Coordinates of C-alpha atoms and ligand atoms in Angstrom, one line a residue:
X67 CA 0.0 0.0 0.0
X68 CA 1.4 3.4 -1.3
X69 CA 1.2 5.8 2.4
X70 CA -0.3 9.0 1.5
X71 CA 1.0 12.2 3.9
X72 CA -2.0 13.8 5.8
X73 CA -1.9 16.4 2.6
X74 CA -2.1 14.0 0.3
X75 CA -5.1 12.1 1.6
X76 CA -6.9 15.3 2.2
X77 CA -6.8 15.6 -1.9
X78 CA -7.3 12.6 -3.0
X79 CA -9.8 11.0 -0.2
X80 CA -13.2 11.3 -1.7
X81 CA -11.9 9.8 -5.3
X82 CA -11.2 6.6 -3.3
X83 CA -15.1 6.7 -1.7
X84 CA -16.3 7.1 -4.9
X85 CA -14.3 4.4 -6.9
X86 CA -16.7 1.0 -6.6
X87 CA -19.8 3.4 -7.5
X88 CA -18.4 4.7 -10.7
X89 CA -17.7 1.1 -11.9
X90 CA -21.5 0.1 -11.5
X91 CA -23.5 3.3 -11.4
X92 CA -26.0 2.9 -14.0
X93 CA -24.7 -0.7 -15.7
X94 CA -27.3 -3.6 -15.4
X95 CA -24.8 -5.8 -14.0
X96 CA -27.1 -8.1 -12.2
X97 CA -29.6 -8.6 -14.9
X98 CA -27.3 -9.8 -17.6
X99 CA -29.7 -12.7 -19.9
X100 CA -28.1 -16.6 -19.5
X101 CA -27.2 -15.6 -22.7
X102 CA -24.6 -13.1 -21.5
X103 CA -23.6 -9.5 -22.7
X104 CA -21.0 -6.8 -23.8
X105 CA -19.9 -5.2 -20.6
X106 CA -21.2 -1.7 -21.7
X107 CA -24.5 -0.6 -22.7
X108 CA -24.9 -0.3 -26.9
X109 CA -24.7 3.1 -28.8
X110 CA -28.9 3.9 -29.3
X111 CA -29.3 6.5 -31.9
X112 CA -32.2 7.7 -33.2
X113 CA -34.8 9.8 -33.8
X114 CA -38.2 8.6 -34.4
X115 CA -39.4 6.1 -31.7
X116 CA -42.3 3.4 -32.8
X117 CA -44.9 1.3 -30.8
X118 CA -47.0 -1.7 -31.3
X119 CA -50.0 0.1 -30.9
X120 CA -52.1 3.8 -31.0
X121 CA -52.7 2.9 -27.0
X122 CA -49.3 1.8 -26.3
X123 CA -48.0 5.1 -27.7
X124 CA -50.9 7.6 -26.2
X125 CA -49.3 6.0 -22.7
X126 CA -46.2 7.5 -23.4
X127 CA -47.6 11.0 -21.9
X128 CA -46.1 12.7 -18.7
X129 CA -43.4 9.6 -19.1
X130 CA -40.8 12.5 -20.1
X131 CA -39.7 13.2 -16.3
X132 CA -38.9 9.3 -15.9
X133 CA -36.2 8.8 -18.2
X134 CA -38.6 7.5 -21.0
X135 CA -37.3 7.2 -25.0
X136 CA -40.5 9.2 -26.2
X137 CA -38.5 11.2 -29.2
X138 CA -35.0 11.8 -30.3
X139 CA -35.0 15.0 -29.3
X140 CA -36.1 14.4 -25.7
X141 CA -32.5 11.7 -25.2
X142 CA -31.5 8.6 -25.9
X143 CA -31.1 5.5 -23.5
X144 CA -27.0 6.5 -23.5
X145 CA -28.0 10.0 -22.4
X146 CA -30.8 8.8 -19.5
X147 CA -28.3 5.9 -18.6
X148 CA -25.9 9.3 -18.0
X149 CA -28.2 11.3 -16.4
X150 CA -28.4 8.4 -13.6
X151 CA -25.0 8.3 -12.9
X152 CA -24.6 12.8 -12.7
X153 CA -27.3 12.2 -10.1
X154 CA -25.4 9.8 -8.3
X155 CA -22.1 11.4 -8.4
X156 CA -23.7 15.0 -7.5
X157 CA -26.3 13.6 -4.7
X158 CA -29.2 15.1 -5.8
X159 CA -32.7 13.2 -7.7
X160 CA -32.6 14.0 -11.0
X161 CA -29.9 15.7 -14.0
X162 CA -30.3 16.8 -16.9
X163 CA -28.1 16.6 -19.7
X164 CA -27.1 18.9 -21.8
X165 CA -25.2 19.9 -25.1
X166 CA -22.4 21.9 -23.0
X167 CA -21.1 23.2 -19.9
X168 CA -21.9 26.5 -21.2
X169 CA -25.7 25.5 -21.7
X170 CA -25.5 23.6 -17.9
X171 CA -25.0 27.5 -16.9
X172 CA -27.4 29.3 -19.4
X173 CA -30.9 26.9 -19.3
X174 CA -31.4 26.9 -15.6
X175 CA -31.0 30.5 -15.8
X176 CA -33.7 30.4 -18.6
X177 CA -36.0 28.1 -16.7
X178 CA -35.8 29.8 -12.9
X179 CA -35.8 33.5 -14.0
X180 CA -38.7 35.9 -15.5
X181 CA -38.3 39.5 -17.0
X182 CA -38.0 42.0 -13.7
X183 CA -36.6 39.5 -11.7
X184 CA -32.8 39.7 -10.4
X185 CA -30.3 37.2 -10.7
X186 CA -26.7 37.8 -8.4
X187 CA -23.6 36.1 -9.4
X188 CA -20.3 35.8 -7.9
X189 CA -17.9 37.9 -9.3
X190 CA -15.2 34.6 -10.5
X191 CA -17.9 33.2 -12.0
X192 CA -17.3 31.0 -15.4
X193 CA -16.9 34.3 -17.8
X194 CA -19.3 33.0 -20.4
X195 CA -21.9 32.8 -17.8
X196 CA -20.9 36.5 -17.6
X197 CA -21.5 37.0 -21.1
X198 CA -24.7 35.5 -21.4
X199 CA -26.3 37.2 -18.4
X200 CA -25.1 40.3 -19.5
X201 CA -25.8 39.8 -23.4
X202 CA -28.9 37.4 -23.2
X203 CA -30.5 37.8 -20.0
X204 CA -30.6 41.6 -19.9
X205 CA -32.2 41.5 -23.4
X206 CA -35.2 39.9 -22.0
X207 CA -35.5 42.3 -18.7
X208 CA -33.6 40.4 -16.2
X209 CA -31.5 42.4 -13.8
X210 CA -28.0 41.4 -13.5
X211 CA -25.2 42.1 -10.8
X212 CA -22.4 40.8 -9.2
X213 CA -21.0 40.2 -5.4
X214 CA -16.8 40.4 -4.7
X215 CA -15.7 36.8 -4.2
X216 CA -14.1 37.7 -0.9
X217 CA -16.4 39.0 1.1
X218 CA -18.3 37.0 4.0
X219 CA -22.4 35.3 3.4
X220 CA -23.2 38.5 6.0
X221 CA -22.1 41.1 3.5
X222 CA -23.5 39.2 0.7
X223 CA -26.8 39.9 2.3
X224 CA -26.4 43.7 1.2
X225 CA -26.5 42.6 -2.5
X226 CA -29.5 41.2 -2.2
X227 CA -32.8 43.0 -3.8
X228 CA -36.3 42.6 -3.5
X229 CA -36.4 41.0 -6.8
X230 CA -33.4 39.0 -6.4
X231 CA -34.8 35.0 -7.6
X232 CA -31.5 33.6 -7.9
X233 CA -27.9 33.8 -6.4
X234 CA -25.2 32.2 -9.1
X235 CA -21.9 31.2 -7.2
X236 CA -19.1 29.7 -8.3
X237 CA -16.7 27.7 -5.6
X238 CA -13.9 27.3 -6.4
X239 CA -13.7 30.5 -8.6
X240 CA -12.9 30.2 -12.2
X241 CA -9.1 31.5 -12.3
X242 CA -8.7 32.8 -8.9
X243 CA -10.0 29.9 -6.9
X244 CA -11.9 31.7 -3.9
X245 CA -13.8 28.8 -1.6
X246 CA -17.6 29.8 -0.6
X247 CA -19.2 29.3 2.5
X248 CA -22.5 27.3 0.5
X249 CA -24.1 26.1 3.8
X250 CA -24.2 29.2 5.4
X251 CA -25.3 31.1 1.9
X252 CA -27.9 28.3 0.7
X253 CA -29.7 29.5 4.6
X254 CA -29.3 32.9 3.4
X255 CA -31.2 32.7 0.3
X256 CA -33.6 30.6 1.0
X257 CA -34.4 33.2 3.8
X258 CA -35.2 35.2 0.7
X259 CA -37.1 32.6 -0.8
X260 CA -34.3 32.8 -3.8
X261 CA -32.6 29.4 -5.8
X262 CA -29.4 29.4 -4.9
X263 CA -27.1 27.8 -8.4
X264 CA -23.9 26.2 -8.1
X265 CA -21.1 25.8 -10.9
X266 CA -19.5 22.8 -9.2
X267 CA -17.2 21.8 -11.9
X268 CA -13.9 21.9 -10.1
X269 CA -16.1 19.7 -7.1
X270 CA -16.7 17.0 -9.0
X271 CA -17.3 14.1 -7.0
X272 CA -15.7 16.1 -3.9
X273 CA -18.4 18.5 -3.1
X274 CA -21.8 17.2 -2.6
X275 CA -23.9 20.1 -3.6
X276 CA -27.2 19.0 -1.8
X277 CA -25.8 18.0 1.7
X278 CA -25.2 22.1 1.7
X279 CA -28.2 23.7 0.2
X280 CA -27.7 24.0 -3.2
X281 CA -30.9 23.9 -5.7
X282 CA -29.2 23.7 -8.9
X283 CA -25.4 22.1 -9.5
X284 CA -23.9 22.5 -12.9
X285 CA -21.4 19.9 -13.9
X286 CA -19.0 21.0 -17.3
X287 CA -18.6 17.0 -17.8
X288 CA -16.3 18.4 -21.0
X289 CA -13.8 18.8 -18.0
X290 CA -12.6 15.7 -15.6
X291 CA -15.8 13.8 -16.9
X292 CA -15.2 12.9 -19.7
X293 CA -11.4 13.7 -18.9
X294 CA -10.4 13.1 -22.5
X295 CA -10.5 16.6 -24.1
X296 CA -12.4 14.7 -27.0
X297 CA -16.3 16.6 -26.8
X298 CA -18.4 19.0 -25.0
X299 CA -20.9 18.2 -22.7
X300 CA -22.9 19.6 -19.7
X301 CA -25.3 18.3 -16.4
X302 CA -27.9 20.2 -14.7
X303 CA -29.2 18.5 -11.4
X304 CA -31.7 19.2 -9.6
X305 CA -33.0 17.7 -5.9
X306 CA -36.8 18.9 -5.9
X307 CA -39.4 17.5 -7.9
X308 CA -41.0 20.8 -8.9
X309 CA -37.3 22.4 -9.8
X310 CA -37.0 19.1 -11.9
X311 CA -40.3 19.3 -13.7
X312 CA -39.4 22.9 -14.8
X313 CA -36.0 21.9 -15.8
X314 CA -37.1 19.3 -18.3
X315 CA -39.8 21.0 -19.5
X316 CA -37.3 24.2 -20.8
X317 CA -35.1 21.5 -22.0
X318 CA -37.6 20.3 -24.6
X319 CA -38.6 23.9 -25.1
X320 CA -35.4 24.9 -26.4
X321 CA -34.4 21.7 -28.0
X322 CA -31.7 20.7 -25.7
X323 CA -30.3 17.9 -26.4
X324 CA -26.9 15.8 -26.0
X325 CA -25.8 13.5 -29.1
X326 CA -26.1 9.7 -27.9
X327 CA -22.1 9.0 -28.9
X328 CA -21.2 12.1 -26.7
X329 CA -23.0 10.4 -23.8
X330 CA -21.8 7.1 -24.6
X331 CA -18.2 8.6 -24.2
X332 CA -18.7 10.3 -21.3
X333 CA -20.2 7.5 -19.6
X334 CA -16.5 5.5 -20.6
X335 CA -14.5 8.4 -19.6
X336 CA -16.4 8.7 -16.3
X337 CA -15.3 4.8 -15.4
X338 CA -11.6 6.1 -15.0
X339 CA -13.2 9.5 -12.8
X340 CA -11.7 8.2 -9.6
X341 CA -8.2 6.8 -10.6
X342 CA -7.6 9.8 -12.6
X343 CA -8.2 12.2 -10.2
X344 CA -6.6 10.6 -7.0
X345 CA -3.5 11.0 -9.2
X346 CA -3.9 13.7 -10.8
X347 CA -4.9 15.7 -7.5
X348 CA -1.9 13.9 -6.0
X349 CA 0.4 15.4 -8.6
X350 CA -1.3 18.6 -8.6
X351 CA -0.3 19.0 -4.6
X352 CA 3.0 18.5 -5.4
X353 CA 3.8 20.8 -8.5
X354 CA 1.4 23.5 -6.3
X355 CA 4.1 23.2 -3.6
X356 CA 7.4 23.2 -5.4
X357 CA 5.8 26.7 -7.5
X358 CA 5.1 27.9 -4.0
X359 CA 9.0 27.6 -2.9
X360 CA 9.7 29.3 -6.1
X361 CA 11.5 32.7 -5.6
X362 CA 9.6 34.4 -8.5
X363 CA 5.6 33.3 -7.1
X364 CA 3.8 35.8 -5.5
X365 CA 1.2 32.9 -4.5
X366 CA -0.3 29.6 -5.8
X367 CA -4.4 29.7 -6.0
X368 CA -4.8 26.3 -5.1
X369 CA -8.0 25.3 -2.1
X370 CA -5.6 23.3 -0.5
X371 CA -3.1 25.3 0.2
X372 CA -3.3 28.3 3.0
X373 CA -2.4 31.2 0.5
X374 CA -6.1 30.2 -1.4
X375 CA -8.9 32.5 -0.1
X376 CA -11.4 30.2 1.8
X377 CA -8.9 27.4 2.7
X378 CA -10.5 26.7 6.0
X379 CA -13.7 25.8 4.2
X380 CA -12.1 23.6 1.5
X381 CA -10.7 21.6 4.5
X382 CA -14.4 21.6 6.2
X383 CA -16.6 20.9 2.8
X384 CA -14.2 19.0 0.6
X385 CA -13.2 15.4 0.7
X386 CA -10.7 16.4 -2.0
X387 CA -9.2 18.4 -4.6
X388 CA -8.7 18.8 -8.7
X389 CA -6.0 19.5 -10.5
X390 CA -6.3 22.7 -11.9
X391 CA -4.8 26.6 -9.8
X392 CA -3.4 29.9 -10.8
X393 CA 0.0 31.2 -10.5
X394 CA 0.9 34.7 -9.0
X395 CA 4.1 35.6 -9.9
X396 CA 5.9 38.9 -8.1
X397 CA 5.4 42.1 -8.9
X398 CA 9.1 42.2 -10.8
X399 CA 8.2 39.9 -13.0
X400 CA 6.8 41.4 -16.8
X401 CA 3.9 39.4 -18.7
X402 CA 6.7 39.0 -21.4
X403 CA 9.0 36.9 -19.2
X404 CA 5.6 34.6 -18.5
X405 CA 4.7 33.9 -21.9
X406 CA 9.4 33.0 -22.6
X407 CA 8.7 31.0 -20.0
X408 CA 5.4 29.7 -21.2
X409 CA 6.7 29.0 -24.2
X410 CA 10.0 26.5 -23.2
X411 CA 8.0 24.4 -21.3
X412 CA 7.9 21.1 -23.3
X413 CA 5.4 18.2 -21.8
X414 CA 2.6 21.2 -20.9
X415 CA 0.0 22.7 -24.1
X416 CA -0.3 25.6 -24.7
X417 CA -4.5 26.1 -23.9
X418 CA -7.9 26.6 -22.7
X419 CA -10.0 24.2 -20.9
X420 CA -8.6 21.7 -18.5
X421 CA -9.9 17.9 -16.8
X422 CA -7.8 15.9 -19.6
X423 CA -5.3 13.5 -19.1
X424 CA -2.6 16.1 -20.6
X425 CA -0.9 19.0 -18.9
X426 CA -1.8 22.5 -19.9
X427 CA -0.8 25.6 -19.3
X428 CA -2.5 29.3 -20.0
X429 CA -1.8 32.7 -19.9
X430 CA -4.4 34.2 -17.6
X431 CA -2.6 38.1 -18.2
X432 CA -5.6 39.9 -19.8
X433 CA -8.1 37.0 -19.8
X434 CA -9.6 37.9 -16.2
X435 CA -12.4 40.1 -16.3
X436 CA -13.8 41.6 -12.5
X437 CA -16.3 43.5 -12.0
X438 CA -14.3 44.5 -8.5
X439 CA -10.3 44.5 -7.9
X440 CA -9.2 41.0 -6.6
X441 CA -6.8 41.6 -4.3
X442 CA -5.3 37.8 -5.4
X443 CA -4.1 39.0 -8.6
X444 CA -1.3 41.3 -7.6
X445 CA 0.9 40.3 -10.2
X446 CA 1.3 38.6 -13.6
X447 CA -0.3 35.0 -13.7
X448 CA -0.7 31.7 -15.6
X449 CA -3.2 28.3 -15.3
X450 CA -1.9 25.3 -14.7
X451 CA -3.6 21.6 -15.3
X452 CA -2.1 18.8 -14.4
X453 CA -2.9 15.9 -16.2
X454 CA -1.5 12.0 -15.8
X455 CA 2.4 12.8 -16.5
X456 CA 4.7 11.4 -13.8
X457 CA 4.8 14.8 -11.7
X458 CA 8.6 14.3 -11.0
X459 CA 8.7 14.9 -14.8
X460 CA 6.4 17.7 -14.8
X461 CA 8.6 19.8 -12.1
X462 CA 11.7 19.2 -13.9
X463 CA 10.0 20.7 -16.6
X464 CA 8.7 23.6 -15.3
X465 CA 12.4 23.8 -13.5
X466 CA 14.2 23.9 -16.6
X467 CA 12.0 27.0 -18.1
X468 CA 12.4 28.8 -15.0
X469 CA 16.1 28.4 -15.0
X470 CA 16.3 29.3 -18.6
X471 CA 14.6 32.5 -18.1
X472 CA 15.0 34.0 -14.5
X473 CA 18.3 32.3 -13.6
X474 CA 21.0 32.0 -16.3
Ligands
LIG288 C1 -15.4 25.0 -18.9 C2 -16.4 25.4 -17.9 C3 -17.7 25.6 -18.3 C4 -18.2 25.4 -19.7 O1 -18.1 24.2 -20.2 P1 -18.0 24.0 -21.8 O2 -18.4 22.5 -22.0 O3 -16.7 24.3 -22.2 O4 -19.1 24.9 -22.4 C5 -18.6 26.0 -17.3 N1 -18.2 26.2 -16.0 C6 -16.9 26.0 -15.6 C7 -16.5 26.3 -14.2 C8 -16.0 25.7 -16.6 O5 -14.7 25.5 -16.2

């Protein structure tokens, strides 16, 4: 048995509780014919659906909140069989899936809000959740504003309107990483009668969303879900009956839908969830702390280490980590000398995105936009994703590129 350092278990630990489910969640393992079968559910695609019978198909009504195959355009088996598992994974009684992370942001916003209600997001929130409040949602006479991501549930409480129907958080932030109180700010909106949403991308599998409140988790499964930077694909889950009716029924409004090979590769990728992510969190504590040591960092934006706004709560709420946190480098340091160094690193890409098996690396200079000053970003600063490289070959690397341009 490998011994893991109290640090190291704290990252990893909830990928290990999770393992044995995400082998059988969903599979029909224990009613397997005489006659045997593949291992894995077939690829269903299709549109039309036929029945014996004008009866038959009349009983097909109200069957679309119970993971029925009434149309194409309503899912496939590969994409129900999928939404059984998100549920599982996430806690809650029903998902949804969707075509993208993006659209696991924009269609419960659709579905919860109404013109002259007001909808508060964080201010890290995923930025294209930004740009379709402000773009989209204003249009049809929704009011939009933000709260700083570092300020306690107590001042968040100023923020709040009369109209406000939903509070949009995001924890950890997108880029900067800042951990949210959710208990204690699911109590405060539902004080105020208000959904509270939560992009729990980063969580996956480590947060459990309803054990703290939340009405509506988002999942981007294009990220460690899937894990194989090889589609796009989203989950909405929901815990309440009544928030799930309304989240199906503006699915099929709009036509949302998820292709049945994109679910059927999901559903693979998410076998591997767990032994990816115990290593790759693994790796992702160790690279974290060697950049910390690092005379040109500022700070490292990562939950589990004490320079992250909100570590105490990742220690309280999380049963691990993933493998994705910013780099501050000091003040000295120009955005040029970033992207030199950027650029002579050899086993980390040059990207966007992250929850692949490959290391990536991204220039966040420019890329952030706040609706307040973040007192985190006090200097130039990069991404990093750590993917399934030995992370002894990883540091090297990023040791060789920092020699190259800060020390020779
Ligand atoms: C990537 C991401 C999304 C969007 O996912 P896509 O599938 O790329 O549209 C949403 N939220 C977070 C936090 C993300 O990182």
């Amino acid at each position: 048995m490998m011994t893991l350092s109290p640090k190291e278990d704290a990252v990893s630990r909830g990928w290990k509780d999770l393992s044995s489910l995400l082998v059988t969640a969903g599979r029909h393992k224990h009613s397997v014919s005489e006659k045997g079968a593949f291992v894995n559910d077939p690829l269903h695609r299709g549109s039309t659906v036929i029945y014996p019978s004008v009866a038959a198909m009349r009983n097909t009504k109200g069957k679309e909140y119970e993971h029925h195959t009434l149309y194409g355009a309503m899912g496939s088996p590969n994409q129900h069989e999928l939404e059984k598992v998100i549920a599982l994974i996430e806690g809650g009684s029903h998902s949804q899936i969707v075509s993208s992370g993006l659209t696991a942001c924009t269609v419960p916003l659709l579905a919860f809000l109404s013109a002259g209600d007001h909808c508060l997001l964080i201010d890290s929130i995923y930025g294209p959740t930004k740009r379709f409040s402000e773009k989209v949602m204003k249009k049809f006479g929704v009011e939009i504003s933000y709260y700083p991501a570092d300020i306690s549930v107590d001042e968040i409480e100023n923020y709040i309107q009369r109209n406000t129907k939903v509070i949009f958080t995001e924890s950890p932030g997108s880029h900067t990483f800042e951990i949210q109180d959710i208990r204690a700010l699911s109590r405060l909106a539902h004080q105020h009668h208000i959904k509270l949403f939560l992009d729990n991308t980063w969580g996956i599998g480590v947060f459990k969303p309803f054990e703290h409140g939340v009405d509506v988790s988002i999942q981007a499964l294009t990220k460690y879900g899937n894990g194989h930077s090889d589609l796009v694909l989203g989950a909405i889950t929901v815990n309440k009956d009544e928030d799930w009716y309304l989240l199906r029924d503006t699915s099929i409004a709009l036509g949302e839908v998820a292709g049945a090979d994109v679910c059927w590769l999901t559903l693979r990728g998410l076998r591997t969830l767990g032994a990816r992510l115990e290593k790759q969190s693994i790796s992702a504590l160790k690279i974290a702390q060697w950049c910390q040591e690092q005379p040109e960092i500022e700070r490292v934006l990562h939950p589990a280490l004490p320079s992250c706004y909100g570590h105490e709560l990742w220690k309280r709420d999380f049963t691990g980590a993933s493998s994705v946190f910013t780099l501050v480098f000091k003040q000295f340091i120009t955005t040029q000398q970033v992207i030199d160094m950027i650029e002579k690193l050899n086993l980390f890409s040059i990207g966007a995105s992250w929850g692949g098996y490959e290391s990536l690396v991204l220039l966040t200079d420019g890329e952030i936009y706040r609706n307040f000053s973040n007192k985190l970003l006090t200097g130039s600063a990069c991404r990093l994703h750590i993917g399934l490289e030995n992370p002894e070959d990883l540091i090297a690397d990023l040791n060789h590129s920092f020699t190259t341009i800060w020390r020779s």
